[in-house]
Amino acid sequence: MHCIQPPAQNSHQPLSDRTLGRFRARCNAYERETGIDLLHDTIQSLSNEMAEIMKIDLSLKGMDSLMVESNIKTMGRLELLYTCVANLAKEFSQADRELPEELRHYTNANDRNQVIYHNHSEETSDKISTVLSDAVTLKTLCGSDFKESSSYQLLLRVLKEQAVEMEDGSYRLRTKEDGGMNGSILQNPADPDATYREKAGKQHRGYIANVTEASGEKGSIVTDYQYEQNTYSDSQFMKDALEGTEKQDTPVTVVTDGAYCGQENKQIAESKNITLVTTNLTGRETEDILGDFEFSEDGKTVVKCPCGHAPKSCSYNAKTGQYIVSFHKDCCMNCPMKKQCHPKECIRVCRKRVSARSKDRVLSQRARKTEEFRRHTCFWNGVETIPSILRRKYGIDKIPVRGLIPSKFFFGCKIGALNIKKFCKYMQGREKCTLMTANA
């Protein structure tokens, strides 16, 4: 008879992989029910504590976004429609419901290859019409019995997005003239949350993440992150970050690229004692003199020109956001800044188009020539390395789960791992300094 030996006193209890899986499942379920991301709150809290130990200056931060590819296959319209119909047909059959003869081939293992891959271009439109007809038949068979089924809901979604319902109840393929085709439509039934976006000439299917980093003399730390569908704009990321931030007691500078800024974001930032600095400006350079026009406190009228002359009249175009300002002709013709301003000469007056947006752009252009801006640019170059590190070392484009919430959890874990590695490197450097001091 074999006796069970008690574990050694110093042995460690092995960690089961199911423990981690169940932990992820609980966190994901909690976020679905409450909308609270527990992992994000934990990592944010830990990063603030690490930043305090590392003596990182939180008054200067950088923000950048990166695309995260979903672990899905790129599908054409025929394959997308076929997959949705086949998934529901298999579920219908597994529920002990009898499929009509014309739909039973969807449950065969080799049917997908016959329909999708053994296909000539001239047959594609005919096959799409057949799949659409089968989809209508299957939808009618399911009735209200499969309303809670995800496969049934995905079939309804793909029919709504990819097809147009006719008066007789049949469907035809949606065209550009019909509209409604955008980046939020279903890309693959395996990941219903993934969206489509083109950026820098490349196609992306999946999600987008936004990271905020603070840096010190001996290290840096990611202080915050956000994870959304890739149709989310950089400007909206900035707005979310600002609205979630309380008014700062000391001035804070956030360095970003041009896509994050906008008039509304700048106004929100100013109310929170935050300065937004953009490292690049798209479009052609604005006339420098437009930065010297003075506006009223409410921003509705132009008060003075760069030479201090009050306008004769001022009208505002709400659609373009521009002011048409008229000055007495004598003032403009004898003005020493006429060559820089070059107003439009009329019979009795001279006119000039100005806007608050142009003034802000000129101020940004002037700030780019300062030493402080050069320092911010150097800092921004370091922030831009975060997306590269996450791709090369942490494999964010190969996340082994699908869906917005599950993949966001994995992304948060990778941010946590990156921060811990930065913190460990700092602590190792501090230990070396201590040893060198002790041996001196």
PDB file of C-alpha atoms in Angstrom, residues 50 54 56 213-214 218-222 382 385-386 389 394 415-428:
ATOM      1  CA  MET A  50       6.105  53.142  -9.416  1.00  0.00           C
ATOM      2  CA  MET A  54      11.249  56.304  -9.634  1.00  0.00           C
ATOM      3  CA  ILE A  56       9.264  60.594 -12.417  1.00  0.00           C
ATOM      4  CA  GLU A 213       3.835  57.884 -20.773  1.00  0.00           C
ATOM      5  CA  ALA A 214       5.714  60.001 -18.246  1.00  0.00           C
ATOM      6  CA  LYS A 218      16.395  57.422 -14.839  1.00  0.00           C
ATOM      7  CA  GLY A 219      13.397  55.829 -16.483  1.00  0.00           C
ATOM      8  CA  SER A 220       9.838  56.129 -17.776  1.00  0.00           C
ATOM      9  CA  ILE A 221       6.481  54.579 -17.000  1.00  0.00           C
ATOM     10  CA  VAL A 222       3.153  54.164 -18.824  1.00  0.00           C
ATOM     11  CA  GLY A 382      10.919  58.501 -26.735  1.00  0.00           C
ATOM     12  CA  THR A 385       9.057  53.844 -29.127  1.00  0.00           C
ATOM     13  CA  ILE A 386       6.263  52.363 -26.977  1.00  0.00           C
ATOM     14  CA  ILE A 389       8.246  47.747 -28.139  1.00  0.00           C
ATOM     15  CA  TYR A 394       5.058  41.752 -26.358  1.00  0.00           C
ATOM     16  CA  ILE A 415       1.175  47.247 -20.306  1.00  0.00           C
ATOM     17  CA  GLY A 416       1.577  45.962 -16.749  1.00  0.00           C
ATOM     18  CA  ALA A 417       4.465  43.722 -17.824  1.00  0.00           C
ATOM     19  CA  LEU A 418       6.142  46.619 -19.633  1.00  0.00           C
ATOM     20  CA  ASN A 419       5.882  48.825 -16.540  1.00  0.00           C
ATOM     21  CA  ILE A 420       7.236  46.126 -14.241  1.00  0.00           C
ATOM     22  CA  LYS A 421      10.207  45.611 -16.534  1.00  0.00           C
ATOM     23  CA  LYS A 422      10.924  49.352 -16.524  1.00  0.00           C
ATOM     24  CA  PHE A 423      10.619  49.409 -12.729  1.00  0.00           C
ATOM     25  CA  CYS A 424      12.929  46.403 -12.270  1.00  0.00           C
ATOM     26  CA  LYS A 425      15.532  48.003 -14.517  1.00  0.00           C
ATOM     27  CA  TYR A 426      15.396  51.155 -12.402  1.00  0.00           C
ATOM     28  CA  MET A 427      15.753  49.175  -9.150  1.00  0.00           C
ATOM     29  CA  GLN A 428      18.718  47.228 -10.523  1.00  0.00           C
TER      30      GLN A 428
END
